[in-house]
Amino acid sequence: MIDTMQTQHISVMPEEVIQFLQPAAGRCYIDGTLGGGGHTALLLERCAPDGRVLGIDADALALDRVRVRLATAVEQGRLLLAHGNFAEMEQIAETNKFQHVDGIVLDLGFSSDQMNAPERGFSFSADGPLDMRMDQTHERSAAEIVNTASEQELADIFWRYGEETRSRQLARRIVRTREKGPITRTGQLAALAVAGVRYKPGAIHPATRMFQALRIAVNEELAHLEAVLPQMVRLLQRGRQVAGYEQSGSAGRMVVISFHSLEDRIVKDFMRREATDCLCPPRVPVCVCGHKAQLRVLTSRPMMPDQQEIERNPRARSAHLRAAEILPVVS
Ligand SMILES: C[S@@+](CC[C@H](N)C(=O)[O-])C[C@H]1O[C@@H](n2cnc3c(N)ncnc32)[C@H](O)[C@@H]1O
C-alpha cells in the first residue's frame, strides 16, 4: 500500500488523463493538484485556443513556479491559479467564476519539488526540519505530532496510515527519545526507524511507512479526499447543465490518481456508490433511500502505468488511476 518511490519528476499517466478527460476547445477544467503543472500544461495544450484551466494547490511555492512556467497561459487568462485546499474546491471554483466544469483531475500525494527540498521535511534520506506540511500556512507540522501525540496516538497513526507492523515499537522509541529533548529533524526520526533493522540496498527503507503515515496525518489527506469527491460530482453536474452540452456528445469526467491503497479505496468506494441507483440494504424490498446514480465508472479496475512509463518515471509504479463520467440529473 505504500508509495515506495517518493519522487516525481514528470506527470504520472499523462496520456491516460488526456484520454479520459478528452479536453476540447472552449471547455473548462480543474487540476486540483497543480504541483509542477504537468497535467495542467497538457490540458491547456489540448483545449487551445480558448479552453481554460483552474489550477489549485495547497503549496504556495508550487503556484509560484507554475506562474512562471506557464506565464503565457496566465497572461492570456486561460490559466487561473488558486492557493487552497482541494477540499474546498466548490468554494475556490466559485471565487474564480469557474462554475461550469467539464473535467477534473486529482494526482494525489506530494510532488518531486516538495520531496527534493530537504527544508520541507518530507524526505527521510536528506536531513531537514520535521515539517511535511504541503500548505505552509497550516499550523500543525510533523514535529508537533511527533512531540505531542501520545504513544497510543502515534502507534495508531503509523498503523492506520502506513500499515507499519512496528507501529508500537516505533511509537515507544519516539516517546523515550523525546523525553530527553524534542525531535525536530527528519534525520533523527529516520534514525529511530532504522535502528536495529537490517535492510538490503534496494529494499523499502525502514522509515518509508512511518514517514508516509505522518505525512498523511499532518496534511489530513484522507479527510480532504473524502471531502472533495462529492464536490467534483456537483461541479461536473453544473457543467453538464450548460446549454448545448448534450449536443456536444461528451460528458463531464473526473480522473483520480492515487498512490496507496487507503486513497484508492476511498475513490473506488465513492465511484461505486455514486454509480448505483439504490443504496438500501438487500433485505429492504422497496427502495426507501431514493439514491440515484450520478456517475458511470469508466475504469472497472484501476489503470496502472505501463512498463515504459515506470522505467521513465519510477514514482509512477504505484499509481492507480480511476475515472468516471457524470450522468444526466434525473428529476
Ligand atoms: C503529485 S503532485 C501533482 C503533480 C502534477 N499533477 C504535475 O503534473 O506536475 C501533488 C500536488 O498536489 C498538492 N496537494 C496535495 N494535496 C492537496 C490538497 N488537499 N489540496 C491542494 N493541493 C494538494 C501538493 O502540494 C502537490 O503539489
mmCIF file of C-alpha atoms and ligand atoms in Angstrom:
data_model
loop_
_atom_site.group_PDB
_atom_site.id
_atom_site.type_symbol
_atom_site.label_atom_id
_atom_site.label_comp_id
_atom_site.label_asym_id
_atom_site.label_seq_id
_atom_site.Cartn_x
_atom_site.Cartn_y
_atom_site.Cartn_z
ATOM 1 C CA MET A 1 0.000 0.000 0.000
ATOM 2 C CA ILE A 2 2.934 2.350 0.230
ATOM 3 C CA ASP A 3 4.331 4.811 -2.180
ATOM 4 C CA THR A 4 7.850 3.432 -2.278
ATOM 5 C CA MET A 5 9.363 5.816 -4.807
ATOM 6 C CA GLN A 6 8.928 9.188 -3.267
ATOM 7 C CA THR A 7 9.892 11.376 -6.182
ATOM 8 C CA GLN A 8 8.094 12.644 -9.213
ATOM 9 C CA HIS A 9 9.822 14.489 -11.990
ATOM 10 C CA ILE A 10 7.195 14.238 -14.687
ATOM 11 C CA SER A 11 3.440 13.842 -14.753
ATOM 12 C CA VAL A 12 2.061 10.441 -13.961
ATOM 13 C CA MET A 13 -0.056 8.713 -16.653
ATOM 14 C CA PRO A 14 -0.414 11.882 -18.780
ATOM 15 C CA GLU A 15 -1.848 10.148 -21.840
ATOM 16 C CA GLU A 16 -4.455 8.311 -19.788
ATOM 17 C CA VAL A 17 -5.534 11.556 -18.111
ATOM 18 C CA ILE A 18 -5.992 13.151 -21.539
ATOM 19 C CA GLN A 19 -7.716 10.097 -22.955
ATOM 20 C CA PHE A 20 -10.345 10.227 -20.189
ATOM 21 C CA LEU A 21 -10.829 13.977 -19.926
ATOM 22 C CA GLN A 22 -10.892 14.491 -23.713
ATOM 23 C CA PRO A 23 -10.046 18.182 -23.425
ATOM 24 C CA ALA A 24 -11.562 20.322 -26.157
ATOM 25 C CA ALA A 25 -11.526 23.975 -27.169
ATOM 26 C CA GLY A 26 -13.808 26.256 -25.207
ATOM 27 C CA ARG A 27 -14.103 23.911 -22.232
ATOM 28 C CA CYS A 28 -13.108 24.337 -18.582
ATOM 29 C CA TYR A 29 -11.012 22.017 -16.464
ATOM 30 C CA ILE A 30 -9.845 21.915 -12.871
ATOM 31 C CA ASP A 31 -6.487 20.495 -11.845
ATOM 32 C CA GLY A 32 -6.921 20.099 -8.088
ATOM 33 C CA THR A 33 -3.284 19.113 -7.566
ATOM 34 C CA LEU A 34 -1.327 21.506 -9.736
ATOM 35 C CA GLY A 35 2.160 20.504 -8.478
ATOM 36 C CA GLY A 36 4.716 21.140 -11.216
ATOM 37 C CA GLY A 37 1.901 21.880 -13.661
ATOM 38 C CA GLY A 38 2.497 18.857 -15.898
ATOM 39 C CA HIS A 39 -1.130 17.779 -16.242
ATOM 40 C CA THR A 40 -2.247 21.395 -16.438
ATOM 41 C CA ALA A 41 0.188 22.130 -19.281
ATOM 42 C CA LEU A 42 -1.179 19.187 -21.232
ATOM 43 C CA LEU A 43 -4.781 20.211 -20.624
ATOM 44 C CA LEU A 44 -4.019 23.753 -21.772
ATOM 45 C CA GLU A 45 -2.358 22.458 -24.920
ATOM 46 C CA ARG A 46 -5.291 20.202 -25.783
ATOM 47 C CA CYS A 47 -8.069 22.692 -25.032
ATOM 48 C CA ALA A 48 -6.458 25.504 -27.040
ATOM 49 C CA PRO A 49 -7.170 28.099 -28.245
ATOM 50 C CA ASP A 50 -9.777 29.167 -25.700
ATOM 51 C CA GLY A 51 -10.233 26.365 -23.161
ATOM 52 C CA ARG A 52 -9.344 27.261 -19.564
ATOM 53 C CA VAL A 53 -7.827 25.540 -16.565
ATOM 54 C CA LEU A 54 -8.120 26.355 -12.873
ATOM 55 C CA GLY A 55 -5.052 25.019 -11.075
ATOM 56 C CA ILE A 56 -5.297 24.556 -7.312
ATOM 57 C CA ASP A 57 -2.509 23.718 -4.904
ATOM 58 C CA ALA A 58 -2.133 23.869 -1.155
ATOM 59 C CA ASP A 59 1.529 24.733 -1.662
ATOM 60 C CA ALA A 60 2.085 28.412 -2.492
ATOM 61 C CA LEU A 61 5.586 27.609 -3.809
ATOM 62 C CA ALA A 62 4.117 25.247 -6.422
ATOM 63 C CA LEU A 63 1.854 28.054 -7.636
ATOM 64 C CA ASP A 64 4.798 30.464 -7.852
ATOM 65 C CA ARG A 65 6.745 28.027 -10.021
ATOM 66 C CA VAL A 66 3.838 27.313 -12.352
ATOM 67 C CA ARG A 67 3.047 31.024 -12.629
ATOM 68 C CA VAL A 68 6.490 31.391 -14.202
ATOM 69 C CA ARG A 69 6.492 28.159 -16.159
ATOM 70 C CA LEU A 70 3.084 28.723 -17.757
ATOM 71 C CA ALA A 71 3.224 32.529 -17.793
ATOM 72 C CA THR A 72 1.756 32.842 -21.294
ATOM 73 C CA ALA A 73 -1.400 30.924 -20.380
ATOM 74 C CA VAL A 74 -1.734 33.012 -17.198
ATOM 75 C CA GLU A 75 -1.402 36.245 -19.202
ATOM 76 C CA GLN A 76 -3.971 35.027 -21.737
ATOM 77 C CA GLY A 77 -6.420 34.330 -18.911
ATOM 78 C CA ARG A 78 -6.505 30.639 -19.842
ATOM 79 C CA LEU A 79 -4.849 29.509 -16.625
ATOM 80 C CA LEU A 80 -6.146 30.629 -13.234
ATOM 81 C CA LEU A 81 -4.079 29.724 -10.204
ATOM 82 C CA ALA A 82 -5.554 29.346 -6.733
ATOM 83 C CA HIS A 83 -3.849 28.720 -3.440
ATOM 84 C CA GLY A 84 -6.041 26.477 -1.361
ATOM 85 C CA ASN A 85 -7.058 23.022 -0.370
ATOM 86 C CA PHE A 86 -8.954 20.944 -2.898
ATOM 87 C CA ALA A 87 -11.268 20.028 -0.011
ATOM 88 C CA GLU A 88 -12.747 23.490 -0.703
ATOM 89 C CA MET A 89 -12.946 23.011 -4.461
ATOM 90 C CA GLU A 90 -16.504 24.319 -4.923
ATOM 91 C CA GLN A 91 -15.718 27.472 -2.990
ATOM 92 C CA ILE A 92 -12.466 28.012 -4.904
ATOM 93 C CA ALA A 93 -14.234 27.413 -8.222
ATOM 94 C CA GLU A 94 -16.950 29.892 -7.304
ATOM 95 C CA THR A 95 -14.433 32.557 -6.245
ATOM 96 C CA ASN A 96 -12.716 32.130 -9.606
ATOM 97 C CA LYS A 97 -16.036 32.167 -11.509
ATOM 98 C CA PHE A 98 -15.320 28.640 -12.640
ATOM 99 C CA GLN A 99 -18.658 27.011 -12.067
ATOM 100 C CA HIS A 100 -19.261 25.088 -15.282
ATOM 101 C CA VAL A 101 -16.597 22.463 -15.302
ATOM 102 C CA ASP A 102 -16.052 19.800 -17.961
ATOM 103 C CA GLY A 103 -13.296 17.762 -16.353
ATOM 104 C CA ILE A 104 -11.358 17.480 -13.097
ATOM 105 C CA VAL A 105 -8.085 15.730 -12.349
ATOM 106 C CA LEU A 106 -6.506 14.877 -9.000
ATOM 107 C CA ASP A 107 -2.982 13.468 -8.886
ATOM 108 C CA LEU A 108 -2.693 12.840 -5.176
ATOM 109 C CA GLY A 109 0.222 12.965 -2.776
ATOM 110 C CA PHE A 110 3.278 15.155 -2.834
ATOM 111 C CA SER A 111 5.440 16.421 -5.653
ATOM 112 C CA SER A 112 9.093 15.931 -6.511
ATOM 113 C CA ASP A 113 9.644 19.611 -5.760
ATOM 114 C CA GLN A 114 8.411 19.022 -2.222
ATOM 115 C CA MET A 115 10.317 15.769 -1.872
ATOM 116 C CA ASN A 116 13.573 17.165 -3.183
ATOM 117 C CA ALA A 117 13.598 20.160 -0.844
ATOM 118 C CA PRO A 118 15.049 18.936 2.488
ATOM 119 C CA GLU A 119 13.778 22.083 4.196
ATOM 120 C CA ARG A 120 10.193 20.890 3.582
ATOM 121 C CA GLY A 121 10.841 17.847 5.751
ATOM 122 C CA PHE A 122 9.225 15.181 3.540
ATOM 123 C CA SER A 123 12.356 13.167 2.966
ATOM 124 C CA PHE A 124 13.970 10.607 5.226
ATOM 125 C CA SER A 125 17.058 10.496 3.059
ATOM 126 C CA ALA A 126 18.040 14.164 3.408
ATOM 127 C CA ASP A 127 18.066 15.780 6.827
ATOM 128 C CA GLY A 128 15.763 18.735 7.363
ATOM 129 C CA PRO A 129 13.257 20.202 9.795
ATOM 130 C CA LEU A 130 10.441 17.808 10.638
ATOM 131 C CA ASP A 131 7.770 19.728 8.762
ATOM 132 C CA MET A 132 5.864 17.807 5.999
ATOM 133 C CA ARG A 133 3.197 20.478 5.536
ATOM 134 C CA MET A 134 2.090 20.857 1.932
ATOM 135 C CA ASP A 135 0.457 24.121 2.919
ATOM 136 C CA GLN A 136 2.954 26.187 4.847
ATOM 137 C CA THR A 137 0.181 28.280 6.342
ATOM 138 C CA HIS A 138 -1.173 25.146 8.027
ATOM 139 C CA GLU A 139 -0.400 25.206 11.755
ATOM 140 C CA ARG A 140 0.401 21.623 12.640
ATOM 141 C CA SER A 141 3.705 20.218 11.405
ATOM 142 C CA ALA A 142 5.059 16.690 11.729
ATOM 143 C CA ALA A 143 7.265 17.861 14.617
ATOM 144 C CA GLU A 144 4.205 18.894 16.565
ATOM 145 C CA ILE A 145 2.579 15.484 16.149
ATOM 146 C CA VAL A 146 5.795 13.609 16.928
ATOM 147 C CA ASN A 147 6.447 15.646 20.069
ATOM 148 C CA THR A 148 2.940 15.973 21.478
ATOM 149 C CA ALA A 149 0.854 12.947 20.456
ATOM 150 C CA SER A 150 0.551 10.155 22.993
ATOM 151 C CA GLU A 151 2.325 6.843 22.397
ATOM 152 C CA GLN A 152 -1.010 5.241 21.519
ATOM 153 C CA GLU A 153 -1.901 8.032 19.075
ATOM 154 C CA LEU A 154 1.468 7.701 17.338
ATOM 155 C CA ALA A 155 1.117 3.926 17.080
ATOM 156 C CA ASP A 156 -2.381 4.373 15.614
ATOM 157 C CA ILE A 157 -1.111 6.862 13.011
ATOM 158 C CA PHE A 158 1.728 4.548 11.928
ATOM 159 C CA TRP A 159 -0.565 1.544 11.765
ATOM 160 C CA ARG A 160 -3.590 3.181 10.143
ATOM 161 C CA TYR A 161 -1.846 5.353 7.554
ATOM 162 C CA GLY A 162 1.323 3.333 6.991
ATOM 163 C CA GLU A 163 0.347 -0.254 7.846
ATOM 164 C CA GLU A 164 3.605 -0.191 9.761
ATOM 165 C CA THR A 165 3.918 -3.516 11.593
ATOM 166 C CA ARG A 166 6.411 -1.971 14.034
ATOM 167 C CA SER A 167 3.950 0.818 14.886
ATOM 168 C CA ARG A 168 4.011 0.236 18.668
ATOM 169 C CA GLN A 169 7.757 -0.222 18.809
ATOM 170 C CA LEU A 170 8.373 2.983 16.839
ATOM 171 C CA ALA A 171 5.891 4.948 18.948
ATOM 172 C CA ARG A 172 7.629 3.740 22.119
ATOM 173 C CA ARG A 173 11.039 4.718 20.745
ATOM 174 C CA ILE A 174 9.773 8.181 19.864
ATOM 175 C CA VAL A 175 8.303 8.754 23.311
ATOM 176 C CA ARG A 176 11.526 7.610 25.029
ATOM 177 C CA THR A 177 13.674 9.765 22.788
ATOM 178 C CA ARG A 178 11.595 12.904 23.184
ATOM 179 C CA GLU A 179 11.812 12.595 26.985
ATOM 180 C CA LYS A 180 15.431 13.699 26.512
ATOM 181 C CA GLY A 181 14.541 16.580 24.187
ATOM 182 C CA PRO A 182 12.240 17.330 21.239
ATOM 183 C CA ILE A 183 12.637 15.506 17.930
ATOM 184 C CA THR A 184 12.960 18.269 15.365
ATOM 185 C CA ARG A 185 14.816 16.787 12.362
ATOM 186 C CA THR A 186 13.843 14.207 9.734
ATOM 187 C CA GLY A 187 17.274 12.642 10.229
ATOM 188 C CA GLN A 188 16.551 11.995 13.929
ATOM 189 C CA LEU A 189 13.238 10.346 13.129
ATOM 190 C CA ALA A 190 14.665 8.264 10.282
ATOM 191 C CA ALA A 191 17.460 7.072 12.594
ATOM 192 C CA LEU A 192 14.860 5.797 15.071
ATOM 193 C CA ALA A 193 13.207 3.760 12.313
ATOM 194 C CA VAL A 194 16.484 2.349 11.029
ATOM 195 C CA ALA A 195 17.965 1.379 14.425
ATOM 196 C CA GLY A 196 18.306 -2.360 14.756
ATOM 197 C CA VAL A 197 16.910 -3.118 11.264
ATOM 198 C CA ARG A 198 18.978 -4.860 8.637
ATOM 199 C CA TYR A 199 17.767 -3.914 5.186
ATOM 200 C CA LYS A 200 19.256 -4.583 1.792
ATOM 201 C CA PRO A 201 20.002 -1.767 -0.625
ATOM 202 C CA GLY A 202 17.048 -1.501 -2.997
ATOM 203 C CA ALA A 203 14.579 -2.783 -0.400
ATOM 204 C CA ILE A 204 11.967 -0.460 1.078
ATOM 205 C CA HIS A 205 13.672 1.887 3.525
ATOM 206 C CA PRO A 206 12.601 1.163 7.131
ATOM 207 C CA ALA A 207 11.406 4.753 7.574
ATOM 208 C CA THR A 208 9.149 4.745 4.489
ATOM 209 C CA ARG A 209 5.908 3.674 6.155
ATOM 210 C CA MET A 210 6.354 5.884 9.190
ATOM 211 C CA PHE A 211 7.077 8.950 7.027
ATOM 212 C CA GLN A 212 4.111 8.221 4.757
ATOM 213 C CA ALA A 213 1.834 7.841 7.782
ATOM 214 C CA LEU A 214 2.994 11.098 9.328
ATOM 215 C CA ARG A 215 2.612 12.969 6.035
ATOM 216 C CA ILE A 216 -0.968 11.699 5.663
ATOM 217 C CA ALA A 217 -1.748 12.728 9.250
ATOM 218 C CA VAL A 218 -0.124 16.184 9.001
ATOM 219 C CA ASN A 219 -1.958 17.036 5.786
ATOM 220 C CA GLU A 220 -5.204 15.223 6.699
ATOM 221 C CA GLU A 221 -5.010 13.705 3.257
ATOM 222 C CA LEU A 222 -7.783 11.133 3.544
ATOM 223 C CA ALA A 223 -10.324 13.563 5.016
ATOM 224 C CA HIS A 224 -9.603 16.057 2.227
ATOM 225 C CA LEU A 225 -10.022 13.381 -0.427
ATOM 226 C CA GLU A 226 -13.363 12.321 1.080
ATOM 227 C CA ALA A 227 -14.472 15.954 1.137
ATOM 228 C CA VAL A 228 -13.594 16.745 -2.475
ATOM 229 C CA LEU A 229 -15.155 13.784 -4.287
ATOM 230 C CA PRO A 230 -18.840 14.834 -3.892
ATOM 231 C CA GLN A 231 -17.859 18.411 -4.794
ATOM 232 C CA MET A 232 -16.312 17.152 -8.022
ATOM 233 C CA VAL A 233 -19.613 15.480 -8.900
ATOM 234 C CA ARG A 234 -21.607 18.645 -8.181
ATOM 235 C CA LEU A 235 -19.220 20.800 -10.222
ATOM 236 C CA LEU A 236 -19.462 18.406 -13.170
ATOM 237 C CA GLN A 237 -23.265 18.273 -12.834
ATOM 238 C CA ARG A 238 -23.399 22.047 -13.083
ATOM 239 C CA GLY A 239 -21.099 21.889 -16.132
ATOM 240 C CA ARG A 240 -23.492 19.483 -17.736
ATOM 241 C CA GLN A 241 -26.368 21.888 -17.385
ATOM 242 C CA VAL A 242 -24.742 24.436 -19.692
ATOM 243 C CA ALA A 243 -26.769 24.996 -22.875
ATOM 244 C CA GLY A 244 -25.623 22.878 -25.793
ATOM 245 C CA TYR A 245 -23.738 20.440 -23.621
ATOM 246 C CA GLU A 246 -25.844 17.396 -24.522
ATOM 247 C CA GLN A 247 -25.332 18.019 -28.236
ATOM 248 C CA SER A 248 -21.576 18.081 -27.829
ATOM 249 C CA GLY A 249 -21.543 14.315 -27.257
ATOM 250 C CA SER A 250 -19.193 14.498 -24.293
ATOM 251 C CA ALA A 251 -19.970 14.380 -20.589
ATOM 252 C CA GLY A 252 -18.005 15.806 -17.679
ATOM 253 C CA ARG A 253 -15.384 13.466 -16.358
ATOM 254 C CA MET A 254 -13.239 13.044 -13.290
ATOM 255 C CA VAL A 255 -9.874 11.316 -13.040
ATOM 256 C CA VAL A 256 -8.146 10.474 -9.771
ATOM 257 C CA ILE A 257 -4.634 9.060 -9.498
ATOM 258 C CA SER A 258 -3.724 7.649 -6.100
ATOM 259 C CA PHE A 259 -0.531 6.146 -4.764
ATOM 260 C CA HIS A 260 -1.573 3.909 -1.907
ATOM 261 C CA SER A 261 -4.456 1.626 -1.143
ATOM 262 C CA LEU A 262 -6.064 3.870 1.506
ATOM 263 C CA GLU A 263 -6.656 6.586 -1.080
ATOM 264 C CA ASP A 264 -7.569 4.178 -3.845
ATOM 265 C CA ARG A 265 -10.192 2.501 -1.642
ATOM 266 C CA ILE A 266 -11.849 5.844 -0.910
ATOM 267 C CA VAL A 267 -12.005 6.660 -4.633
ATOM 268 C CA LYS A 268 -13.202 3.175 -5.605
ATOM 269 C CA ASP A 269 -15.948 3.094 -2.945
ATOM 270 C CA PHE A 270 -17.110 6.603 -3.794
ATOM 271 C CA MET A 271 -17.317 5.921 -7.529
ATOM 272 C CA ARG A 272 -19.129 2.605 -6.980
ATOM 273 C CA ARG A 273 -21.632 4.182 -4.615
ATOM 274 C CA GLU A 274 -22.322 7.105 -6.926
ATOM 275 C CA ALA A 275 -22.743 4.741 -9.875
ATOM 276 C CA THR A 276 -25.509 2.839 -8.033
ATOM 277 C CA ASP A 277 -29.195 3.759 -8.043
ATOM 278 C CA CYS A 278 -30.371 2.368 -4.732
ATOM 279 C CA LEU A 279 -28.221 2.006 -1.629
ATOM 280 C CA CYS A 280 -30.816 0.284 0.569
ATOM 281 C CA PRO A 281 -29.694 -2.904 2.341
ATOM 282 C CA PRO A 282 -30.527 -6.027 0.269
ATOM 283 C CA ARG A 283 -33.317 -7.112 2.664
ATOM 284 C CA VAL A 284 -35.327 -3.899 2.050
ATOM 285 C CA PRO A 285 -37.949 -4.920 -0.572
ATOM 286 C CA VAL A 286 -38.665 -1.438 -1.959
ATOM 287 C CA CYS A 287 -36.150 1.381 -2.209
ATOM 288 C CA VAL A 288 -36.549 3.875 0.611
ATOM 289 C CA CYS A 289 -33.247 5.740 0.200
ATOM 290 C CA GLY A 290 -34.110 7.348 -3.143
ATOM 291 C CA HIS A 291 -30.449 7.444 -4.122
ATOM 292 C CA LYS A 292 -29.879 7.942 -7.844
ATOM 293 C CA ALA A 293 -26.685 7.096 -9.715
ATOM 294 C CA GLN A 294 -24.757 10.196 -10.726
ATOM 295 C CA LEU A 295 -21.718 8.583 -12.292
ATOM 296 C CA ARG A 296 -20.758 5.975 -14.833
ATOM 297 C CA VAL A 297 -17.483 4.333 -13.868
ATOM 298 C CA LEU A 298 -15.073 4.209 -16.823
ATOM 299 C CA THR A 299 -12.436 2.026 -15.156
ATOM 300 C CA SER A 300 -13.824 -1.247 -13.780
ATOM 301 C CA ARG A 301 -10.319 -1.845 -12.401
ATOM 302 C CA PRO A 302 -7.771 0.839 -11.693
ATOM 303 C CA MET A 303 -5.456 1.575 -14.590
ATOM 304 C CA MET A 304 -1.754 1.364 -13.929
ATOM 305 C CA PRO A 305 1.150 2.792 -15.877
ATOM 306 C CA ASP A 306 2.877 0.615 -18.452
ATOM 307 C CA GLN A 307 6.425 -0.640 -18.077
ATOM 308 C CA GLN A 308 7.843 2.083 -20.309
ATOM 309 C CA GLU A 309 6.382 4.802 -18.119
ATOM 310 C CA ILE A 310 7.638 3.116 -14.950
ATOM 311 C CA GLU A 311 11.137 2.987 -16.440
ATOM 312 C CA ARG A 312 10.911 6.668 -17.366
ATOM 313 C CA ASN A 313 9.339 7.710 -14.081
ATOM 314 C CA PRO A 314 9.807 5.182 -11.248
ATOM 315 C CA ARG A 315 7.347 7.004 -8.991
ATOM 316 C CA ALA A 316 4.563 6.071 -11.376
ATOM 317 C CA ARG A 317 4.853 2.430 -10.407
ATOM 318 C CA SER A 318 2.423 2.656 -7.506
ATOM 319 C CA ALA A 319 -0.094 4.822 -9.404
ATOM 320 C CA HIS A 320 -3.722 3.678 -9.678
ATOM 321 C CA LEU A 321 -5.944 5.735 -11.963
ATOM 322 C CA ARG A 322 -9.732 5.682 -11.750
ATOM 323 C CA ALA A 323 -12.093 7.653 -13.953
ATOM 324 C CA ALA A 324 -15.825 8.294 -14.071
ATOM 325 C CA GLU A 325 -18.289 10.227 -16.213
ATOM 326 C CA ILE A 326 -21.210 12.285 -14.975
ATOM 327 C CA LEU A 327 -24.748 11.091 -15.757
ATOM 328 C CA PRO A 328 -27.646 13.431 -16.571
ATOM 329 C CA VAL A 329 -29.562 14.563 -13.490
ATOM 330 C CA VAL A 330 -32.793 12.571 -13.067
ATOM 331 C CA SER A 331 -35.546 14.889 -11.929
HETATM 332 C C1 LIG B 1 1.784 14.623 -7.196
HETATM 333 S S1 LIG B 1 1.793 16.353 -7.145
HETATM 334 C C2 LIG B 1 0.942 16.801 -8.615
HETATM 335 C C3 LIG B 1 1.806 16.797 -9.834
HETATM 336 C C4 LIG B 1 1.124 17.390 -11.036
HETATM 337 N N1 LIG B 1 -0.024 16.608 -11.444
HETATM 338 C C5 LIG B 1 2.077 17.544 -12.203
HETATM 339 O O1 LIG B 1 1.784 17.015 -13.273
HETATM 340 O O2 LIG B 1 3.092 18.212 -12.064
HETATM 341 C C6 LIG B 1 0.590 16.699 -5.937
HETATM 342 C C7 LIG B 1 0.394 18.173 -5.628
HETATM 343 O O3 LIG B 1 -0.873 18.292 -5.006
HETATM 344 C C8 LIG B 1 -0.793 19.145 -3.916
HETATM 345 N N2 LIG B 1 -1.815 18.720 -2.964
HETATM 346 C C9 LIG B 1 -1.878 17.566 -2.283
HETATM 347 N N3 LIG B 1 -2.981 17.524 -1.520
HETATM 348 C C10 LIG B 1 -3.643 18.685 -1.738
HETATM 349 C C11 LIG B 1 -4.868 19.236 -1.261
HETATM 350 N N4 LIG B 1 -5.643 18.585 -0.365
HETATM 351 N N5 LIG B 1 -5.246 20.442 -1.740
HETATM 352 C C12 LIG B 1 -4.492 21.109 -2.632
HETATM 353 N N6 LIG B 1 -3.324 20.654 -3.115
HETATM 354 C C13 LIG B 1 -2.901 19.451 -2.677
HETATM 355 C C14 LIG B 1 0.618 19.010 -3.390
HETATM 356 O O4 LIG B 1 1.008 20.186 -2.714
HETATM 357 C C15 LIG B 1 1.414 18.760 -4.676
HETATM 358 O O5 LIG B 1 1.920 19.953 -5.188
#
